[in-house]
Coordinates of C-alpha atoms in Angstrom, one line a residue:
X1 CA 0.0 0.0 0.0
X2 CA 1.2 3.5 -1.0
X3 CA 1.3 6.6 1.9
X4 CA -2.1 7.7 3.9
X5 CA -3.7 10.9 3.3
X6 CA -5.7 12.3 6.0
X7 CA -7.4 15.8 5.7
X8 CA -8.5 17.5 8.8
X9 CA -11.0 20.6 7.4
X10 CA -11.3 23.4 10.1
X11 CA -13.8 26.4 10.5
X12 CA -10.5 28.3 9.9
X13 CA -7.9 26.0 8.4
X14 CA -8.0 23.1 6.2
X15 CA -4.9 21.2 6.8
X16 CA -3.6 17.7 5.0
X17 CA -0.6 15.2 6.1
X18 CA 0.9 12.6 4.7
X19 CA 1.8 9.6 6.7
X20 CA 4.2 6.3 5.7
X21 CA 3.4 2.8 7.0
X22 CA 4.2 3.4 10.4
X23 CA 2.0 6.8 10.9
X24 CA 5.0 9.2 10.9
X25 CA 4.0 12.3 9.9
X26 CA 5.9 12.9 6.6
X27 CA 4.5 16.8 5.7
X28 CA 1.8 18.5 6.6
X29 CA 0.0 21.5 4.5
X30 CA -2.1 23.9 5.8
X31 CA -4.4 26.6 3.6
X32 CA -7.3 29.2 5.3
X33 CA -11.1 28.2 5.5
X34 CA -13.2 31.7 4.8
X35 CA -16.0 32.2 6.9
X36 CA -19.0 34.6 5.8
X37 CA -19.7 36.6 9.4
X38 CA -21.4 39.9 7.1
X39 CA -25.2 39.1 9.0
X40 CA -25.3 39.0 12.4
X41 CA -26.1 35.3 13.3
X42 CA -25.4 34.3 10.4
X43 CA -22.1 32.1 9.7
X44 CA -21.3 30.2 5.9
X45 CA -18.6 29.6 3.9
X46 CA -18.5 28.4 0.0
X47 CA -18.1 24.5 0.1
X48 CA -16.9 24.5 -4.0
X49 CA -14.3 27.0 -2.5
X50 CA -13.3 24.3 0.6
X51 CA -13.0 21.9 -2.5
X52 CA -11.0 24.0 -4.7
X53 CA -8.5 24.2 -1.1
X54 CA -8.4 20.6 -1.2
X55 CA -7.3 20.5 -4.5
X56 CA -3.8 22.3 -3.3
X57 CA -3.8 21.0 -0.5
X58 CA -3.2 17.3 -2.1
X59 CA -0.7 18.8 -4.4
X60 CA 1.0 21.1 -1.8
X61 CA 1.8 17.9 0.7
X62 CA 2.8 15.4 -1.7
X63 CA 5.5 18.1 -3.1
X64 CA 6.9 18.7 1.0
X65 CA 6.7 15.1 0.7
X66 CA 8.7 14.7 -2.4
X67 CA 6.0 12.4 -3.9
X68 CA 2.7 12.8 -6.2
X69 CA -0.7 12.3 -5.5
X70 CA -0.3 9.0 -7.1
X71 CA 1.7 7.7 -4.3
X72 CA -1.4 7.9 -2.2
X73 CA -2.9 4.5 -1.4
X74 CA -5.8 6.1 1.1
X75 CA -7.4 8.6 2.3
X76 CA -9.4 10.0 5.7
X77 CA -10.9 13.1 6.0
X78 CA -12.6 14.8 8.7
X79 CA -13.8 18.1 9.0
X80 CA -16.0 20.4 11.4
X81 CA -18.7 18.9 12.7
X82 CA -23.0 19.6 12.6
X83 CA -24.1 22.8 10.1
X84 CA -24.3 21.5 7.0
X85 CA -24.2 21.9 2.9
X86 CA -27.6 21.6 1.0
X87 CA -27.0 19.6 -2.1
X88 CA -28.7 18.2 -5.0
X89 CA -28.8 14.8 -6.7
X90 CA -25.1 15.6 -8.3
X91 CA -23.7 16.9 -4.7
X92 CA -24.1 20.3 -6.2
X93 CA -24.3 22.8 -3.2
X94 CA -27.9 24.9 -3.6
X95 CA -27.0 27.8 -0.9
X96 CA -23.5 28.6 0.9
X97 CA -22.8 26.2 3.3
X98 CA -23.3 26.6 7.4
X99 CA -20.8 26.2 10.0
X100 CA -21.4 25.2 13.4
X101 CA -21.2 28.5 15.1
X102 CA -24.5 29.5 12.9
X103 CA -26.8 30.9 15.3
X104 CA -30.0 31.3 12.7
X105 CA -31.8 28.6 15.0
X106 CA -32.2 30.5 17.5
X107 CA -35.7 31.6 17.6
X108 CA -37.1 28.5 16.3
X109 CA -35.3 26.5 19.5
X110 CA -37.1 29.2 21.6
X111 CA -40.1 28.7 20.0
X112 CA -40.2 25.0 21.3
X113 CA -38.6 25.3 24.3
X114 CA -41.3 28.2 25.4
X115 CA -44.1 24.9 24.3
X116 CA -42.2 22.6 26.3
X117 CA -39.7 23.7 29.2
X118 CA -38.1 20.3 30.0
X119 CA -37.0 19.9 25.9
X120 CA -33.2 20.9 26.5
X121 CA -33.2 17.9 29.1
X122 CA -34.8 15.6 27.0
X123 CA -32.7 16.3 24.5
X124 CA -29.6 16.1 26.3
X125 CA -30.4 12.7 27.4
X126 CA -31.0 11.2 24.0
X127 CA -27.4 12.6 22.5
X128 CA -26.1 13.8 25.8
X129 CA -24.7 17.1 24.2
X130 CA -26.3 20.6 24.8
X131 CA -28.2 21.8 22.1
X132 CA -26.5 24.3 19.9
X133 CA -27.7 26.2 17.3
X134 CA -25.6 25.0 14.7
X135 CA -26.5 21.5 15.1
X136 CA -27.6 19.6 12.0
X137 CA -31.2 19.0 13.1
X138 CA -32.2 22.5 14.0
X139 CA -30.6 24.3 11.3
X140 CA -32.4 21.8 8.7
X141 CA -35.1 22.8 10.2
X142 CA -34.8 27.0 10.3
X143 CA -33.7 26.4 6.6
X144 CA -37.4 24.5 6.1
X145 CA -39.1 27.7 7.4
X146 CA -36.7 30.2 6.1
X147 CA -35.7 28.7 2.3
X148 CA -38.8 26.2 1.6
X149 CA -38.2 26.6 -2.0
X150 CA -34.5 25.9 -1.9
X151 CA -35.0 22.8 1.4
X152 CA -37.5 21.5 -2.0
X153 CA -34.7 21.0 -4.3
X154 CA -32.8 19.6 -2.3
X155 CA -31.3 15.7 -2.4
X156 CA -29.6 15.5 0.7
X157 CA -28.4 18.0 3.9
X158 CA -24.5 16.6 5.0
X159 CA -21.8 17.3 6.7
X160 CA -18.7 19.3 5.0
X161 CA -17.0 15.8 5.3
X162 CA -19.5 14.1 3.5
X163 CA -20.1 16.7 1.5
X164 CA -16.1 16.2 0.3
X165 CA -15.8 12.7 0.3
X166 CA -19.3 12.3 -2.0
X167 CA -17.1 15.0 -4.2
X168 CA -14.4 12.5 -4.5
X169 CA -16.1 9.2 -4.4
X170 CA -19.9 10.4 -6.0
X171 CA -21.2 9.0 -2.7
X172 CA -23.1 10.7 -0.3
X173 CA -23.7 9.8 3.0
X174 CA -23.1 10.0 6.5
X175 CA -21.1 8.4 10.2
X176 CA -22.0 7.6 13.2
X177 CA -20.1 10.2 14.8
X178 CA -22.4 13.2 13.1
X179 CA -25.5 11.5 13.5
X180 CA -25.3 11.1 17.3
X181 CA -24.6 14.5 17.9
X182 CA -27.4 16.0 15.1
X183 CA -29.2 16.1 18.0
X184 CA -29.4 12.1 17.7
X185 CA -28.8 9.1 20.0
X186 CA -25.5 8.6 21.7
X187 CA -26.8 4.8 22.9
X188 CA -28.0 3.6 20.1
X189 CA -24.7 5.7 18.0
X190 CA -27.1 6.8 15.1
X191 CA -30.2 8.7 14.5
X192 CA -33.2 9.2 16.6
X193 CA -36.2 9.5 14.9
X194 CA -37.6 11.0 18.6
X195 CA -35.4 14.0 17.6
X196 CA -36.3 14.6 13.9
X197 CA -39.7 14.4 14.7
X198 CA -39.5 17.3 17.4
X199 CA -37.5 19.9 15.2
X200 CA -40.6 18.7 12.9
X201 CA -38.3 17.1 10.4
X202 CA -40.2 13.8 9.6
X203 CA -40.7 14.8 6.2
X204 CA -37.2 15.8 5.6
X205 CA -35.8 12.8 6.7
X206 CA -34.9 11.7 3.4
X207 CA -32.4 14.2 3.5
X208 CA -30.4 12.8 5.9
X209 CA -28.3 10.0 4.1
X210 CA -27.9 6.3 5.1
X211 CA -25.0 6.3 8.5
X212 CA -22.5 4.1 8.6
X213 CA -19.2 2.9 10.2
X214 CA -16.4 5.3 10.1
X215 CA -13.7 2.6 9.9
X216 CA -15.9 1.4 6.7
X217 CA -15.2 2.0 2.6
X218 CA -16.9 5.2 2.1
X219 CA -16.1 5.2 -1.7
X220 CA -13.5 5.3 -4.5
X221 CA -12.1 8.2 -5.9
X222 CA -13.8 8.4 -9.6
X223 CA -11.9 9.3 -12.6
X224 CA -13.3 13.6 -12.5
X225 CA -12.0 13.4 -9.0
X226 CA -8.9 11.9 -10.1
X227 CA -8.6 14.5 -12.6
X228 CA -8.9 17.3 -10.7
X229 CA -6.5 15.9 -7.8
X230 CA -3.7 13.6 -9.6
X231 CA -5.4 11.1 -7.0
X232 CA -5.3 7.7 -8.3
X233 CA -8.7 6.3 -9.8
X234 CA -10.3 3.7 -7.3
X235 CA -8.3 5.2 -4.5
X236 CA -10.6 3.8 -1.4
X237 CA -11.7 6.4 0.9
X238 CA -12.6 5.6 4.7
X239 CA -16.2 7.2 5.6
X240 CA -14.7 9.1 7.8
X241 CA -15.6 11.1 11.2
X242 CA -16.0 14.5 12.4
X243 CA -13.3 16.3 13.9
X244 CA -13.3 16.0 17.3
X245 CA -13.2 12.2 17.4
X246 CA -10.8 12.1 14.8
X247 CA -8.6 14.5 17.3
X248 CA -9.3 12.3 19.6
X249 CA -8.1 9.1 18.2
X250 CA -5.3 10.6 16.1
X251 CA -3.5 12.1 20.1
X252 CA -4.2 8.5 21.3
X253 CA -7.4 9.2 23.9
X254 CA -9.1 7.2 22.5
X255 CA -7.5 4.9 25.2
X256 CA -9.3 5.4 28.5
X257 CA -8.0 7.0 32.0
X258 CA -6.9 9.6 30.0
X259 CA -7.5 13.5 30.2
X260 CA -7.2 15.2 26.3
X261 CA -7.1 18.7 26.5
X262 CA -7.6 19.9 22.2
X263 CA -6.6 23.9 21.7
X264 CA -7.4 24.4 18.6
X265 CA -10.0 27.0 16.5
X266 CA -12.4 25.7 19.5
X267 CA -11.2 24.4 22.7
X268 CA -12.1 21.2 24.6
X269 CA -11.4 19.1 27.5
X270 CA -12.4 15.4 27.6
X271 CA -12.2 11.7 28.3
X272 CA -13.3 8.6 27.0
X273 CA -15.3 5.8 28.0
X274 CA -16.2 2.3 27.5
X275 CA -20.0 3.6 27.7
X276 CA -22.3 6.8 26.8
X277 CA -21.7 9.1 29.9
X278 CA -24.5 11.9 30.8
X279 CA -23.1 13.6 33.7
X280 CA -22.7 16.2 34.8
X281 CA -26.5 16.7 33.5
X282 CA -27.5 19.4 30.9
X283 CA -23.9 20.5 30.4
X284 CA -20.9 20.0 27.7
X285 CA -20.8 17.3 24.9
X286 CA -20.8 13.6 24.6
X287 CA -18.9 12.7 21.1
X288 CA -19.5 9.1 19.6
X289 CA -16.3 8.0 18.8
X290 CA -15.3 5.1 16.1
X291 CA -14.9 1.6 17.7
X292 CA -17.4 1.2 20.6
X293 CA -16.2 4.4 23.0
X294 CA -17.5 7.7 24.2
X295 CA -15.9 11.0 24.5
X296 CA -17.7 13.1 27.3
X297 CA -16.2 16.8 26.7
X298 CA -16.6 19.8 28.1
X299 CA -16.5 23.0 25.5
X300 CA -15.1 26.9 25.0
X301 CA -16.4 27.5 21.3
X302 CA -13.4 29.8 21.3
X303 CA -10.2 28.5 21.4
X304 CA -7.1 29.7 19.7
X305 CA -9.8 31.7 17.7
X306 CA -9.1 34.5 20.4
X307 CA -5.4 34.6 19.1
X308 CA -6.0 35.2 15.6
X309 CA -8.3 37.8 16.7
X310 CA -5.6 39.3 19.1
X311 CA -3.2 39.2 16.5
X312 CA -5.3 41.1 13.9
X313 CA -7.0 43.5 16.7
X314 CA -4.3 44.3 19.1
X315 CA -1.2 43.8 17.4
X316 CA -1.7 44.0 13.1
X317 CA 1.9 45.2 12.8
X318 CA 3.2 41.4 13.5
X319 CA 0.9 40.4 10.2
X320 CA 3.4 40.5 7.9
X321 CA 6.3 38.5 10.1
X322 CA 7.8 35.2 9.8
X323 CA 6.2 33.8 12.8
X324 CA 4.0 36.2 14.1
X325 CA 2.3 33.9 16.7
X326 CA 6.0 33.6 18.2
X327 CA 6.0 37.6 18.5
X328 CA 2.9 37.5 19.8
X329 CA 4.2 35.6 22.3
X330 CA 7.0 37.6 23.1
X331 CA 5.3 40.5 23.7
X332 CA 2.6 38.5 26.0
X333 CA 5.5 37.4 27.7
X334 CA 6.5 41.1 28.6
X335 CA 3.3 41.6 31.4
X336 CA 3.8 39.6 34.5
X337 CA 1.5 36.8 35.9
X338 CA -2.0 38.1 36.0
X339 CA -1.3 40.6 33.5
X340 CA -1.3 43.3 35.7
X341 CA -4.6 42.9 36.6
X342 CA -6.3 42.6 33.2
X343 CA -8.7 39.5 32.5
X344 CA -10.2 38.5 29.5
X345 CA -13.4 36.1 28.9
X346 CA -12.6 34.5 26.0
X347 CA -16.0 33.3 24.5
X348 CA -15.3 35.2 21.1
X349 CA -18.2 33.7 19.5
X350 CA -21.7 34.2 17.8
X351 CA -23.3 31.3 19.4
X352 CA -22.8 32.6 23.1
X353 CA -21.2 29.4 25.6
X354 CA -22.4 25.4 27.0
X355 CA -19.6 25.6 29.6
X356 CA -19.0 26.1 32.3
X357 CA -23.0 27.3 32.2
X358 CA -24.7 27.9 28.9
X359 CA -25.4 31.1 28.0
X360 CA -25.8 31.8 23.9
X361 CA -25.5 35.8 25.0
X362 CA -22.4 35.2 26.8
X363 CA -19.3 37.9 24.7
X364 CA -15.5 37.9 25.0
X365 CA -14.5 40.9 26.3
X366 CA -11.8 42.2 28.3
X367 CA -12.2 43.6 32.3
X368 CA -10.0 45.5 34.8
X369 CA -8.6 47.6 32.0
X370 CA -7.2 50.7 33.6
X371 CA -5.3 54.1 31.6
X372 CA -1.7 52.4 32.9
X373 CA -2.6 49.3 30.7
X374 CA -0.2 48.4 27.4
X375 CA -0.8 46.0 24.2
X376 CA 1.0 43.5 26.3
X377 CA -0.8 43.2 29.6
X378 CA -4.1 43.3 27.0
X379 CA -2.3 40.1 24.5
X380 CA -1.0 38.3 27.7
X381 CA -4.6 38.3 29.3
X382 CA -5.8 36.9 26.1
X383 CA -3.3 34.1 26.8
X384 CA -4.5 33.5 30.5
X385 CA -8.1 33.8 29.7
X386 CA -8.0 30.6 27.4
X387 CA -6.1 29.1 30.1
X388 CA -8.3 29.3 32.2
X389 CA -11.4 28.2 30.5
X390 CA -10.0 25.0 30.0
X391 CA -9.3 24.9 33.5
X392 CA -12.7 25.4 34.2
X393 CA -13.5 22.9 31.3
X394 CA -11.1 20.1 33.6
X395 CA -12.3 20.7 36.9
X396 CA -15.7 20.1 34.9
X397 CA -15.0 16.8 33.5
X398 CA -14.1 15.5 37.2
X399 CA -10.5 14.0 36.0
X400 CA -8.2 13.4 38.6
X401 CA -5.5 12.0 37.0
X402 CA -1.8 13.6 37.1
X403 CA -1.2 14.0 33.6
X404 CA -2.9 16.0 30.9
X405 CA -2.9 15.2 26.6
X406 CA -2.5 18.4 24.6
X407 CA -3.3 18.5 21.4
X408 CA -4.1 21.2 18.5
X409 CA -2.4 24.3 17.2
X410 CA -2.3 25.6 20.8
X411 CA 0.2 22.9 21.6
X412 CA 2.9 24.6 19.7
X413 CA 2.7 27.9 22.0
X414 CA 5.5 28.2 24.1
X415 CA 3.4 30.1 26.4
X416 CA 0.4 27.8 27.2
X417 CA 1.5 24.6 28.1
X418 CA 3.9 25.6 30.7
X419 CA 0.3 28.3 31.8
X420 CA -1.5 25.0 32.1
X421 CA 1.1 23.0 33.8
X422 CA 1.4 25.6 36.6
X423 CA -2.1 26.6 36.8
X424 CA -3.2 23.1 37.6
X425 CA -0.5 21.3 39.1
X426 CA -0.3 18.8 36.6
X427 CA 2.1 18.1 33.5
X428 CA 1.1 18.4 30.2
X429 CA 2.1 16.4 27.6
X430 CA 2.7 17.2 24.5
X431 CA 3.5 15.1 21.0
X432 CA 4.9 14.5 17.9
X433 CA 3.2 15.7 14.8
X434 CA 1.1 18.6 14.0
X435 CA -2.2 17.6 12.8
X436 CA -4.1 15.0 15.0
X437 CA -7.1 15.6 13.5
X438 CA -5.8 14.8 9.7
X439 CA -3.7 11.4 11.5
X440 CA -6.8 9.9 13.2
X441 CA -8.7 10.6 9.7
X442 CA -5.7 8.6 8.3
X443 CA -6.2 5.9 10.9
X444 CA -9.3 5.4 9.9
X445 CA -8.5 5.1 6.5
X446 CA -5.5 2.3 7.3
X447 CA -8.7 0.6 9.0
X448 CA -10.7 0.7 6.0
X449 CA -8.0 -0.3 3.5
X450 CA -7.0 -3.6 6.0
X451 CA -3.8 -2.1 6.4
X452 CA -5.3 -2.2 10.7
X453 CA -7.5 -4.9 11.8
X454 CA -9.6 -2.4 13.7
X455 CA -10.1 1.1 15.7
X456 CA -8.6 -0.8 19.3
X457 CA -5.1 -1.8 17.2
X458 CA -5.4 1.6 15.5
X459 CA -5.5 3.7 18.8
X460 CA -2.6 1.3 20.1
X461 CA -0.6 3.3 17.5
X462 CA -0.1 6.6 19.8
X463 CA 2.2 9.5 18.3
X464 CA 5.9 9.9 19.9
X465 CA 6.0 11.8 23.0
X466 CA 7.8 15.0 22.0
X467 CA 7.8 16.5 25.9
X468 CA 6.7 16.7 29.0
X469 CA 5.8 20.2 30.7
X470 CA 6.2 19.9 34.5
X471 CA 4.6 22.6 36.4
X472 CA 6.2 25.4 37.9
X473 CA 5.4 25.0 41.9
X474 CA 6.8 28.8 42.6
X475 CA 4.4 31.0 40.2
X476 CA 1.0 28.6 41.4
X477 CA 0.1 31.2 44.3
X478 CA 0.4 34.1 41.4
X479 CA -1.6 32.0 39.0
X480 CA -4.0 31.1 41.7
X481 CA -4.5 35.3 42.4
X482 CA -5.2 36.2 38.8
X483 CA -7.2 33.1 38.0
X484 CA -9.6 34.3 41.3
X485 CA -10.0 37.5 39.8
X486 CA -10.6 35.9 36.3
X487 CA -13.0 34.1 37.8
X488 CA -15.0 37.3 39.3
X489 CA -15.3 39.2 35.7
X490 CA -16.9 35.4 34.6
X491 CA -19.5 35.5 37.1
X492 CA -20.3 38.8 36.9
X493 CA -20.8 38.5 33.3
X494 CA -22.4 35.1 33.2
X495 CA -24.5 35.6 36.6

C-alpha cells in the first residue's frame, strides 16, 4: 500500500498530512477556511471553495513530501462537525454552506422550548450534548421555514466531510459520529427518529443520508475526481468522522483514564469511556467515537480563535512577520502573571457558551482595563483567559489523574503549556506531529483499507511523546491570584 492521506478541514484552516506505513507524519500542509460573518447570526462559507482548497492542498503535501498524489494508497478526512451543505442529486451545493457556530436557530429552539420547558433535558439525554444552534437538526429545520423553496430541491443535507468525500467518491452519506450529535442518540450511535420528529423534520428525513461505520469504505475516488486531484482512480476512501473524534483518536485518547485537552480553533477538555456518559446533566458534549467508546467533553467555542483575533485587533503590525504567533508571544511574555490585573473572557463567539453554564449571549471581552494598561498586559490576558477556561472545562469533566494530553495548534505555544502546567498542578504532555485531526482521519483510512484490523489496534498506535511540561510550583500562588480575579469578571458576566 502507497502513503495515507488524512485531511483534517477546520472552521478556519483546512490542513492535510501525509503519513508512511508506520503513521509518521511525513509533511503537513495547511491553507485558510473563509467564513461569511457579514449578517449577524449568520455564519457560511462556499463549500466549492473548501474543494478547490483541497485540491492544493493534495498537491502542496505530496510536493513537501517529495511524492505525487499518485503515491497515495488512502485517504481519511474529517472536517468540522454539525451545520451542513444543502446539495442536489449531483452533490451540487444549492446555498452557501453553514458552520457550526451558525446561530440562525435560534428563535425557532425558543419557540419549542417556550411549548415545552423540559425539551433541552430531554434532548440532552438522547445525545447527551447541549443543544446548539448550529447542530444539524435544527438548522435543517430554520432552513425549512426560512428557504422552503430551496429545502424543496434539495437531495440531501450533509456534513462538509461528507459533502467532500461524496465530491471525490460520488457518494453521499453520512457516520455515526455526526448523526449522534445531530441532535441524535448517543446509545444507540445513530439517528433518533424521537429528535427529527421534534425539530418537525419527519418529512425531511430523506435528506439525511444512510450512516454508517467510520472505519468502513466510504467510496473510491472516480476518474473527475482523479482529474482534478492527480489522486489515483479507485483510491478507497474511509467514511470518515468529524473532527473531534478524529482528534481524539489521532492524540491516542481514545484509550481510556486519559485526560485530552484539544486547543485548537475551539477548545475542549475530555475523556473517553467504554459507555455513553451523561453527567454532569445538561452540560458539555458527549462525542460518539469510532470503535465502541465515548468522548464526554466539556466545550469553549473559542479557542485559539481568540489569538487570531488578538493578532489582527491588538497587534496587526506582526501580520506581515515570519512567525508572528511567536512575537505574539513575546510580547505577551512582557506583562507579569495576571497581566497586571487585566482579565479577558474569552467566549469570542456568535453562538454565546455550554460551559461552564450555557449562556448563547455570553461575549468575549476584556475587564480590569485601567489608563496604565499596554498591548502587552491586553495580549497576555488573552493568553491566560484561554487558560483558564480550560481549566474550568477540567475541573468540569471530574479527571483526577496527574497528567494531561495536549493536542491542537495551541500545543505549539511556548506560552500555554507551561500556563497550564502551573495553573493546575499537573504536567502536560505534548506530541509528535502537528495535525491530530488529519492522522486519526488517516487511521481510519488504514482501517478501511485492511492495512489495521480495527479502531482498538489503530488507537494502540499513539504518536511519539515530543515532551513533557512539569509545572512550575513557585508561580502557582500568582496563578491562583489572577485566576480568582478571572473568575470574578466570569461570574459577573455570566450571573
Amino acid at each position: 500500500m502507497g502513503l495515507t492521506l488524512g485531511l483534517d478541514i477546520g472552521s478556519s484552516v483546512a490542513k492535510a498530512a501525509l503519513y508512511d506505513a508506520g503513521m509518521a507524519e511525513l509533511a503537513t500542509a495547511a491553507r485558510p477556511v473563509l467564513q461569511d460573518r457579514s449578517r449577524v447570526g449568520h455564519v457560511e462559507y462556499d463549500a466549492l471553495a473548501v474543494q478547490a482548497s483541497v485540491v492544493a492542498l493534495i498537491a502542496d503535501v505530496a510536493a513537501r513530501a517529495g511524492v505525487t498524489p499518485l503515491s497515495i494508497g488512502a485517504i481519511g478526512i474529517s472536517a468540522a462537525m454539525v451545520g451542513g451543505v444543502l446539495v442536489d442529486a449531483e452533490n451540487k451545493p444549492l446555498r452557501p454552506a453553514i458552520n457550526w457556530e451558525d446561530a440562525r436557530a435560534q428563535s425557532l429552539i425558543e419557540g419549542i422550548v417556550a411549548q415545552d420547558s423540559a425539551v433541552l433535558s430531554r434532548i440532552f439525554r438522547s445525545s447527551g450534548c447541549v443543544l446548539q444552534q448550529g447542530c444539524t437538526l435544527p438548522v435543517l429545520a430554520a432552513l425549512a421555514v426560512t428557504e422552503p423553496e430551496v429545502v424543496a430541491q434539495a437531495h440531501a443535507f450533509v456534513s462538509l466531510k461528507d459533502h467532500l468525500r461524496a465530491w471525490l467518491t460520488g457518494r453521499i452519506g453520512a457516520d455515526r459520529t455526526e448523526a449522534a450529535v445531530g441532535p441524535g442518540s448517543a446509545e444507540r450511535r445513530d439517528r433518533s427518529p424521537a429528535m427529527l420528529e421534534l425539530f418537525g423534520l419527519g418529512p425531511l428525513a430523506h435528506l439525511l443520508p444512510r450512516v454508517e461505520e467510520s472505519e468502513a469504505v466510504g467510496g473510491h475516488v472516480t476518474p473527475a475526481a482523479a482529474a482534478i486531484t492527480g489522486l489515483r482512480v479507485g483510491t478507497p476512501l474511509a467514511v470518515g468522522a468529524g473532527d473531534v473524534p478524529c482528534s481524539v483518536l489521532g492524540a491516542g485518547g481514545w484509550n481510556t483514564g486519559r485526560a485530552t485537552m484539544i486547543l485548537g480553533t475551539t477548545a475542549m477538555v475530555g475523556q473517553s469511556f467504554t459507555q455513553p456518559v451523561f453527567e454532569p446533566p445538561d452540560l458539555g458534549l458527549l462525542f460518539t467515537l469510532p470503535g465502541k467508546r465515548w468522548f464526554r467533553a466539556m466545550v469553549n467555542v473559542a479557542g485559539t480563535m481568540n489569538l487570531d483575533w488578538a493578532l489582527a485587533t491588538l497587534a496587526p503590525d506582526l501580520s506581515g512577520c515570519a512567525d508572528p504567533f511567536a512575537k505574539l508571544e513575546e510580547r505577551a511574555a512582557q506583562s507579569p502573571i495576571g497581566a497586571s490585573g487585566v482579565s479577558f473572557l474569552p467566549y469570542l463567539s456568535d453562538s454565546g457558551i455550554i460551559a461552564p453554564v450555557i449562556d448563547p449571549e455570553a461575549r468575549a471581552g476584556f475587564a480590569g482595563l485601567a489608563p496604565r494598561h499596554r498591548q502587552q498586559d491586553m495580549l497576555r490576558a488573552v493568553y491566560e483567559g484561554v487558560a483558564f477556561s480550560l481549566v474550568d472545562l477540567l475541573e468540569l469533566t471530574g479527571f483526577s489523574g496527574e497528567r494531561i494530553m495536549l493536542v491542537g495548534g495551541g500545543a505549539r505555544s511556548a506560552l500555554w503549556p507551561q500556563m497550564i502546567a502551573d495553573i493546575t498542578g499537573k504536567a502536560v504532555e505534548l506530541f509528535d506531529g502537528r495535525e491530530f485531526g488529519a492522522r486519526g482521519a488517516a487511521l481510519l483510512a488504514r482501517v478501511a483499507a485492511g492495512e489495521i484490523p480495527d479502531i482498538a489496534a489503530a488507537a494502540l498506535l499513539v504518536p511519539p511523546l515530543r515532551a513533557t511540561v512539569i509545572p512550575d510550583s513557585s508561580r502557582r500562588s500568582a496563578y491562583a491570584r489572577a485566576r480568582h480575579t478571572f473568575q470574578q469578571h466570569r461570574q459577573r458576566m455570566l450571573g
